Short mmCIF file of C-alpha atoms and ligand atoms in Angstrom, two decimals:
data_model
loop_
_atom_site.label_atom_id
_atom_site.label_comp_id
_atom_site.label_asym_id
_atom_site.label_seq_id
_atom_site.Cartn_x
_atom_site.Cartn_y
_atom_site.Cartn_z
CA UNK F 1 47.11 -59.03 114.16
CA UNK F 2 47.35 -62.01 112.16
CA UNK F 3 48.28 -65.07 114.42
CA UNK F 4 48.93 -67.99 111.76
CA UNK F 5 52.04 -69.83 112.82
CA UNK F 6 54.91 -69.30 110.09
CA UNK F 7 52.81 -65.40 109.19
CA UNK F 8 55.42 -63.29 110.32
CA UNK F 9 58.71 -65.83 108.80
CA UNK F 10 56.40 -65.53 105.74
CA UNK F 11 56.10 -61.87 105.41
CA UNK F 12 59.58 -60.98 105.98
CA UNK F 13 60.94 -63.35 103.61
CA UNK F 14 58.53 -62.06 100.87
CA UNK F 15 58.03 -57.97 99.76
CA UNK F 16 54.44 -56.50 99.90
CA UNK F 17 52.54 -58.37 97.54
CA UNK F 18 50.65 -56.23 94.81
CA UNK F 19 47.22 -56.31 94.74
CA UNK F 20 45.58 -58.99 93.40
CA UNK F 21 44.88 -59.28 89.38
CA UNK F 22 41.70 -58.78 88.26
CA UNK F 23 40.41 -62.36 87.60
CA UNK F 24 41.43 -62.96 84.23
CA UNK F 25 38.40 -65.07 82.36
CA UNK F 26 39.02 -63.76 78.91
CA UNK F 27 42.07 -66.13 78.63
CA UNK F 28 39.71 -69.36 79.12
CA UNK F 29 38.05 -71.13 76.11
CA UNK F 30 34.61 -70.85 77.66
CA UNK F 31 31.09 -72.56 76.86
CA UNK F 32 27.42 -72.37 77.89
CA UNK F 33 28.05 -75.48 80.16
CA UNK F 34 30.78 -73.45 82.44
CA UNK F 35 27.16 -70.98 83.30
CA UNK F 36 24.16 -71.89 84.80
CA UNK F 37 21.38 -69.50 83.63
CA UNK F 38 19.35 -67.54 85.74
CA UNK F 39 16.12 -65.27 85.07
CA UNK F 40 16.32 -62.88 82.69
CA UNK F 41 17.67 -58.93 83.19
CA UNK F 42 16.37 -57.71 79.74
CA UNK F 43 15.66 -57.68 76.13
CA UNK F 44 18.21 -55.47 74.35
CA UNK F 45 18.88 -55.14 70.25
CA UNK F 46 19.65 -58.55 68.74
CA UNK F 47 18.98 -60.82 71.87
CA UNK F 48 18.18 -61.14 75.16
CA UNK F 49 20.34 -60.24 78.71
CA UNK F 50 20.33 -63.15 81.56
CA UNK F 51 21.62 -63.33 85.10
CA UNK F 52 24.55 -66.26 84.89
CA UNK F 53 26.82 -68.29 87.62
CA UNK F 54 30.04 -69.53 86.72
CA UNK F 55 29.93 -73.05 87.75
CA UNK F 56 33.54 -73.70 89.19
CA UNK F 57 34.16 -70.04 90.86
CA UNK F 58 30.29 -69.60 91.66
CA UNK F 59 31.07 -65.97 90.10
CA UNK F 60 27.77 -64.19 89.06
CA UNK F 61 27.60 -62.46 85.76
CA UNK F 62 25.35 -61.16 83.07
CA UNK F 63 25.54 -63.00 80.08
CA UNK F 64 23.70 -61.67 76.69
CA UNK F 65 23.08 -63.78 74.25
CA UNK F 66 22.90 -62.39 70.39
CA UNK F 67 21.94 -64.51 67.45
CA UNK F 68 24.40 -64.82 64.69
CA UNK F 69 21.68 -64.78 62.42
CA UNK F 70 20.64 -61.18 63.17
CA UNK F 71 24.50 -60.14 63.30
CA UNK F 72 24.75 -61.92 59.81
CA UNK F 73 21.10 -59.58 58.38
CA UNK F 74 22.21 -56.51 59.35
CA UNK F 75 26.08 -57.43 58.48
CA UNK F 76 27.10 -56.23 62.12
CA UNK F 77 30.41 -58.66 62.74
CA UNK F 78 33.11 -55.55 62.42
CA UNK F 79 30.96 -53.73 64.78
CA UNK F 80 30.47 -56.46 67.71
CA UNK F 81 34.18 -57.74 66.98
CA UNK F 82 35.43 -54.03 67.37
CA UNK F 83 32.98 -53.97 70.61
CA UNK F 84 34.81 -57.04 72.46
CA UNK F 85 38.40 -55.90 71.17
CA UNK F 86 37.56 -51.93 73.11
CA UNK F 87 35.99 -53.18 75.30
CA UNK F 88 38.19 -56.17 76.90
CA UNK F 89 41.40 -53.24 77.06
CA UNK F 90 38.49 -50.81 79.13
CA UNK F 91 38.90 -51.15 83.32
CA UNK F 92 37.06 -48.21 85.15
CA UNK F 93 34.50 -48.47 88.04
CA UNK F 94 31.52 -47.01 86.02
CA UNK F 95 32.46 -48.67 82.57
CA UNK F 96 31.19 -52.20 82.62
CA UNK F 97 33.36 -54.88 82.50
CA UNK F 98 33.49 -57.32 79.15
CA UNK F 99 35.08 -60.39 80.45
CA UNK F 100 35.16 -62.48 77.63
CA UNK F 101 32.55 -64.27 74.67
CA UNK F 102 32.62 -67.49 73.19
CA UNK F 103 29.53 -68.71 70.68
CA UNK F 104 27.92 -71.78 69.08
CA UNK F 105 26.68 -72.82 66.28
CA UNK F 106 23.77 -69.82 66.22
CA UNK F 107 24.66 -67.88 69.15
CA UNK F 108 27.19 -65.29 70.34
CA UNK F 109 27.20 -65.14 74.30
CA UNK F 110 28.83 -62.14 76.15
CA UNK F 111 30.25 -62.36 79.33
CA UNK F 112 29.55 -59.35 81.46
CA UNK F 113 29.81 -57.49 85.01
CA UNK F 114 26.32 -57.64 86.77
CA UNK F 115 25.03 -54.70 87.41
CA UNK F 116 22.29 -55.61 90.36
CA UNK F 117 20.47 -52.08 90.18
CA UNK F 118 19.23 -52.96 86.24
CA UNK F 119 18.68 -50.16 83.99
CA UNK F 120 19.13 -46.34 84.77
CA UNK F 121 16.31 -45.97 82.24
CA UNK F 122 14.08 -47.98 84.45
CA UNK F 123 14.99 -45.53 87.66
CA UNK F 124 14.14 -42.64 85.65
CA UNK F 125 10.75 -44.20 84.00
CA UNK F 126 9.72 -44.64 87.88
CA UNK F 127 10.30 -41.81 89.30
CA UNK F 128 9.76 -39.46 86.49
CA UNK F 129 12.71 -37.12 87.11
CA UNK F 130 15.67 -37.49 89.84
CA UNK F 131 16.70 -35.18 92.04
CA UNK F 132 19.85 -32.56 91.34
CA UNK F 133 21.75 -34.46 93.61
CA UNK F 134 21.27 -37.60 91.69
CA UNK F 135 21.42 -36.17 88.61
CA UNK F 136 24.93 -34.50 89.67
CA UNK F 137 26.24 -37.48 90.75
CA UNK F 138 25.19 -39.33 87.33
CA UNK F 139 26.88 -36.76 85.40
CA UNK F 140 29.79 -36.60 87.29
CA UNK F 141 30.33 -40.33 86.97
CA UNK F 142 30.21 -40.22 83.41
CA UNK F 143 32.38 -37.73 83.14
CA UNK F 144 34.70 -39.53 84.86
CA UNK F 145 34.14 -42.24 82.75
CA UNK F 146 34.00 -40.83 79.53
CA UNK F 147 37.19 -39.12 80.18
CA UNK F 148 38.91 -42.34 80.91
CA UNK F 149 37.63 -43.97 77.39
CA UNK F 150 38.64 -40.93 75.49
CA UNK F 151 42.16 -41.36 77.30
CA UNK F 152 42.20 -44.23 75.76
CA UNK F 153 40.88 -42.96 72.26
CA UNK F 154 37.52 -44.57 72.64
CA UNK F 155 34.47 -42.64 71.83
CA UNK F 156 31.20 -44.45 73.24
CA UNK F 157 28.85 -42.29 70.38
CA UNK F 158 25.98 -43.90 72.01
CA UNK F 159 25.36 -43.05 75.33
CA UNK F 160 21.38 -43.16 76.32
CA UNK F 161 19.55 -44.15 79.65
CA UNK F 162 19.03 -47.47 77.89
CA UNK F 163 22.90 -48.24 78.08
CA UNK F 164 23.20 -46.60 81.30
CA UNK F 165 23.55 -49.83 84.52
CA UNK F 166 22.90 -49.40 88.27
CA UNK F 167 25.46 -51.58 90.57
CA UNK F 168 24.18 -53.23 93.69
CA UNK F 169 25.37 -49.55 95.54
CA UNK F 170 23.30 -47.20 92.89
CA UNK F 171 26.99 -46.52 90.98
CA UNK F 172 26.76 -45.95 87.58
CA UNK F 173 28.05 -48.00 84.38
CA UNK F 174 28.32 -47.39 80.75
CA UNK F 175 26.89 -50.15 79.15
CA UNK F 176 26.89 -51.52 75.57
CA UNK F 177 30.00 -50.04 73.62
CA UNK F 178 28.66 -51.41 70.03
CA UNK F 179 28.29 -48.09 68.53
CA UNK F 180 32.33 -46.89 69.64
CA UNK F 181 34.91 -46.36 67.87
CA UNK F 182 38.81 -46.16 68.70
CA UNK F 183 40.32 -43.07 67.23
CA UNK F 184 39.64 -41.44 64.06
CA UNK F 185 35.68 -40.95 63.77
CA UNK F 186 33.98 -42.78 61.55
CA UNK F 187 30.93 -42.09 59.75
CA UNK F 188 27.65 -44.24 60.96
CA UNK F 189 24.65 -44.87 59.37
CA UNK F 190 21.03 -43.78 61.65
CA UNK F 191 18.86 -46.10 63.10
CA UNK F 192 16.65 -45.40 65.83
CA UNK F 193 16.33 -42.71 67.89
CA UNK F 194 18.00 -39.39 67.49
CA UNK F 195 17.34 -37.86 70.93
CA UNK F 196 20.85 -38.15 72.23
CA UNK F 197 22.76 -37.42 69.13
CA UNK F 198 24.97 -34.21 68.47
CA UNK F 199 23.97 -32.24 65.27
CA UNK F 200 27.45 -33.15 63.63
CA UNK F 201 26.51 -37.32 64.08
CA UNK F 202 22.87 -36.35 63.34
CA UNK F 203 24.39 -34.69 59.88
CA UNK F 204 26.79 -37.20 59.73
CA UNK F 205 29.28 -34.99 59.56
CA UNK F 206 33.41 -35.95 61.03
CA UNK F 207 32.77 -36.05 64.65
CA UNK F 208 35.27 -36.67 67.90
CA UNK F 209 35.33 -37.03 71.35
CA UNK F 210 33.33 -34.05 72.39
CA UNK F 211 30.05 -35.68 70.69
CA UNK F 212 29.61 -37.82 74.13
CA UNK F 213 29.99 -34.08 75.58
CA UNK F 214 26.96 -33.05 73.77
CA UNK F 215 24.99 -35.96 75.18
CA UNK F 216 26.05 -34.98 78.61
CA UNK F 217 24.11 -32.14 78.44
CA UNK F 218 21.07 -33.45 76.53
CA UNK F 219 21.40 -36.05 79.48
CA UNK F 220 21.68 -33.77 82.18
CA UNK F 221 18.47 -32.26 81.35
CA UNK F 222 16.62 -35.46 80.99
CA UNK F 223 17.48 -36.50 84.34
CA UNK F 224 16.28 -32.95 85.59
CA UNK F 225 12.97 -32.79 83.35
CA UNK F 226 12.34 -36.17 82.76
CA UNK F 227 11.82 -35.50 78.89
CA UNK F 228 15.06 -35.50 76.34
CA UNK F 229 15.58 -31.46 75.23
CA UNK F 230 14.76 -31.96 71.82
CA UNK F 231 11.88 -34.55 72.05
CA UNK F 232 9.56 -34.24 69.09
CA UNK F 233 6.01 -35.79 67.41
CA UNK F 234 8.57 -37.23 64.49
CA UNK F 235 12.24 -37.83 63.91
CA UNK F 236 11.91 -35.04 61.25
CA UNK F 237 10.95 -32.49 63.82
CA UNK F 238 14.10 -34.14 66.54
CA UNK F 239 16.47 -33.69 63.72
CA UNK F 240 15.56 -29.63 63.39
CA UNK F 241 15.48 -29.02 66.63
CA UNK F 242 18.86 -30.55 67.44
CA UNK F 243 20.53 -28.68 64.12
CA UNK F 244 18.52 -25.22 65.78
CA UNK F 245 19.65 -26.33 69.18
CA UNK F 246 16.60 -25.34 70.18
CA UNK F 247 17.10 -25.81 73.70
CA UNK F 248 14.42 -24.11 76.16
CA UNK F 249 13.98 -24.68 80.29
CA UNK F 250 10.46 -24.74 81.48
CA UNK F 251 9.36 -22.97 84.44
CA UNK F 252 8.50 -26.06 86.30
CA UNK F 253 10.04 -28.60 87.50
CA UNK F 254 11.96 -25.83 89.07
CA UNK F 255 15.79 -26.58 88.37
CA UNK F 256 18.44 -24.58 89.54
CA UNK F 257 20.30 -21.78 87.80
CA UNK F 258 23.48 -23.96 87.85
CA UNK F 259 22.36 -26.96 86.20
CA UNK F 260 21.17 -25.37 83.69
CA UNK F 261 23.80 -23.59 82.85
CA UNK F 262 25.61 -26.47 82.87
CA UNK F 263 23.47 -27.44 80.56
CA UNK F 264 23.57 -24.86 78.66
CA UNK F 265 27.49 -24.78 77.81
CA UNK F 266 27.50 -28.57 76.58
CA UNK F 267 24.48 -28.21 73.95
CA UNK F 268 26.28 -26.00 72.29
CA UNK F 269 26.65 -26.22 67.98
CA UNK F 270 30.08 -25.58 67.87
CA UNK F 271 31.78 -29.35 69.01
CA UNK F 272 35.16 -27.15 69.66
CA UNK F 273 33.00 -24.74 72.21
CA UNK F 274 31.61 -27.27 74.55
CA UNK F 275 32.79 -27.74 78.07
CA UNK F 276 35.17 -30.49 78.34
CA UNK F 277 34.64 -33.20 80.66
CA UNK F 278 37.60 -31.53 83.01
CA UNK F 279 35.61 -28.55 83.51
CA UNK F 280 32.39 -30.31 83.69
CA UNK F 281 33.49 -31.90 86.90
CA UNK F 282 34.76 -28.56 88.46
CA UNK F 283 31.48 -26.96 87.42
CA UNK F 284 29.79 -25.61 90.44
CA UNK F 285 26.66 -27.83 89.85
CA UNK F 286 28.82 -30.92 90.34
CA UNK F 287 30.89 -30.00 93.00
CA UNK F 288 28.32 -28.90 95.18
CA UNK F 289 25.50 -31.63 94.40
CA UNK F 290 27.39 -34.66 93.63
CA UNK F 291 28.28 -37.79 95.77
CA UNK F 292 31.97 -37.89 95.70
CA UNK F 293 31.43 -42.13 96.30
CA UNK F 294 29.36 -42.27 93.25
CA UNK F 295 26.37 -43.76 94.81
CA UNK F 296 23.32 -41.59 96.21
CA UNK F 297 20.53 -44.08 95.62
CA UNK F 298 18.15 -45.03 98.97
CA UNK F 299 19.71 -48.40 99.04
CA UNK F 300 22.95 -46.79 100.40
CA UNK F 301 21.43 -44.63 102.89
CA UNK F 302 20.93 -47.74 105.53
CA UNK F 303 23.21 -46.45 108.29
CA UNK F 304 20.78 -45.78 111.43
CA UNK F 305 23.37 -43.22 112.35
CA UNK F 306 23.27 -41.20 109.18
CA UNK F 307 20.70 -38.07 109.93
C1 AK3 P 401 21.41 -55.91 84.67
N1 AK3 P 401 20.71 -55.65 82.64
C2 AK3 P 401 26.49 -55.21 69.67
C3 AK3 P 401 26.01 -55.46 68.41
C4 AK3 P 401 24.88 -56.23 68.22
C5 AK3 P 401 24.64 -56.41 83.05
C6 AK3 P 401 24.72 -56.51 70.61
C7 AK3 P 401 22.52 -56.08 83.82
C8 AK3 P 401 22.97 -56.01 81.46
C9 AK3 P 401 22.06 -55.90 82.52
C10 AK3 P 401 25.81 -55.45 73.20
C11 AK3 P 401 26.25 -54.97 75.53
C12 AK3 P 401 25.14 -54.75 77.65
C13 AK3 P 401 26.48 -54.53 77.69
C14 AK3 P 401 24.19 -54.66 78.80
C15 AK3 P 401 23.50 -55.97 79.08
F1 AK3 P 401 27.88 -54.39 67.57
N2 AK3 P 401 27.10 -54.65 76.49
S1 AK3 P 401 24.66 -55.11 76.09
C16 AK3 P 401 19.75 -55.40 81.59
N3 AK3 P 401 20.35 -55.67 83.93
N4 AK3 P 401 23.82 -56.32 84.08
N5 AK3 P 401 24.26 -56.26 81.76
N6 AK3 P 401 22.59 -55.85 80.17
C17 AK3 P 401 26.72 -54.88 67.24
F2 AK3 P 401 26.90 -55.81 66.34
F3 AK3 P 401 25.98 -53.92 66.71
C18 AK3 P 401 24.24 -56.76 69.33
C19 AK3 P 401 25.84 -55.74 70.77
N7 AK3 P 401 26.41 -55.46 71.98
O1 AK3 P 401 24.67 -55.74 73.34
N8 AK3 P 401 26.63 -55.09 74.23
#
């Protein structure tokens, strides 16, 4: 019970508030002086990631820096401007937040959510493989939050452990939305690796939303086996084996029948035959292995009375 004098005068004279608005710090003109800078969280394409602290609201954020110089070489303005304008309209718990940008005279600065658990890619590096649970609970979170960007006609078209972000509770967030596009598809050029890519984008054929399906599955087993399903000596051999779908399962680790058929009925040639996200998250594999809160890392588990 609240016991402030003038509370209860106050709360009948006014309806239930709604909840508060998410702070709003795209509207400000900001500048590197409104941040101090922290240590830095990573090295990513074009620049470099650091942990940042609004001066005035003491609000901590990730703020990646990205040199106009490189964005000017490789002629990449559409692509990051398209980036902030998706990005800024996108508010789900496992997408990361864009809050704003502002830049100088050499550098572009984005303003981002901090995600305190780092890189999914890092999780995966260390312990080789995660568990089905885990790995049903990563799926099922982007499932959820791929079907919220292609509700709002964004496909991500680059979704890798690299872009994938731990929050302080182990929750997953999609990361880096510079390869999406809103809409009609768009053809891209290839760079890098091809490992997550669905024959269509690896042909560079017309693609849509179900090409982030495909690299469910090709995630899915990563997590499980701890190697991508059509890993190869050279980019030649990747690009065969994805256009084969030469997808096998090998005896050991031992993974359940479920996941992989899972699997299974996302790499799949045919964009129009692959499981949607709906039915990925009523697939038995989900349902029955994944945390409902999102979160299954050994952080969480700190409650003496759990077990
Ligand atoms: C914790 N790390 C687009 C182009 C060129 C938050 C760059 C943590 C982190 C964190 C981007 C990005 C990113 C999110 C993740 C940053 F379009 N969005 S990077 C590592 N650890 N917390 N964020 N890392 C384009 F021109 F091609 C260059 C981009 N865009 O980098 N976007």
């Amino acid at each position: 019970m609240d016991r402030r004098p003038g509370f209860w005068k106050f709360m009948s004279a006014h309806p239930p508030r709604p909840p508060e608005p998410a702070p709003r710090i795209s509207t400000k003109q900001w500048s590197i002086d409104d941040f101090e800078i922290g240590k830095p969280l990573g090295k990513g394409k074009f620049g470099r990631v650091y942990l940042a602290r609004e001066i005035k609201s003491k609000y901590v954020v990730a703020l990646k820096v990205i040199f106009k110089q490189q964005i000017e070489k490789y002629r990449l303005h559409h692509q990051l401007r398209r980036e902030m304008e998706i990005q800024t309209d996108l508010r789900h718990p496992n997408v990361l937040r864009l809050f704003g940008w502002f830049h100088d005279a050499t550098r572009i600065f984005l303003i981002l959510e901090y995600a305190h658990g780092g890189e999914l890619y890092k999780e995966l590096s260390k312990s080789h493989r995660f568990s089905e649970r885990q790995a049903a609970t990563y799926i099922a979170s982007l499932a959820q939050a791929l079907a919220y960007c292609h509700g709002k006609h964004v496909i991500h078209r680059d979704i890798k452990p690299e872009n994938l972000l731990l929050d302080h509770e182990g929750r997953l967030k999609i990361a880096d939305f510079g390869w999406s596009v809103q809409s009609e598809s768009k053809r891209r050029t290839m760079c890098g690796t091809l490992d997550y890519l669905a024959p269509e984008m690896v042909e560079n054929k017309e693609h849509d939303y179900s090409v982030d399906n495909w690299t469910l599955g090709v995630l899915c087993y990563e997590f499980l086996y701890g190697v991508p399903p059509f890993e190869a000596e050279s980019q030649r051999d990747t690009f065969r084996r994805i256009m084969k779908v030469d997808l096998s399962f090998p005896s050991k680790p031992a993974v359940s029948t479920e996941a992989k058929n899972l699997i299974s009925q996302l790499l799949v040639k045919d964009s129009s035959k692959r499981l949607s996200l709906q039915k990925i998250m009523e697939h038995p594999w989900i349902v029955q292995n994944a945390d409902p809160m999102g979160s299954c890392s050994k952080l969480h588990n700190t409650n003496p009375f759990s077990n």
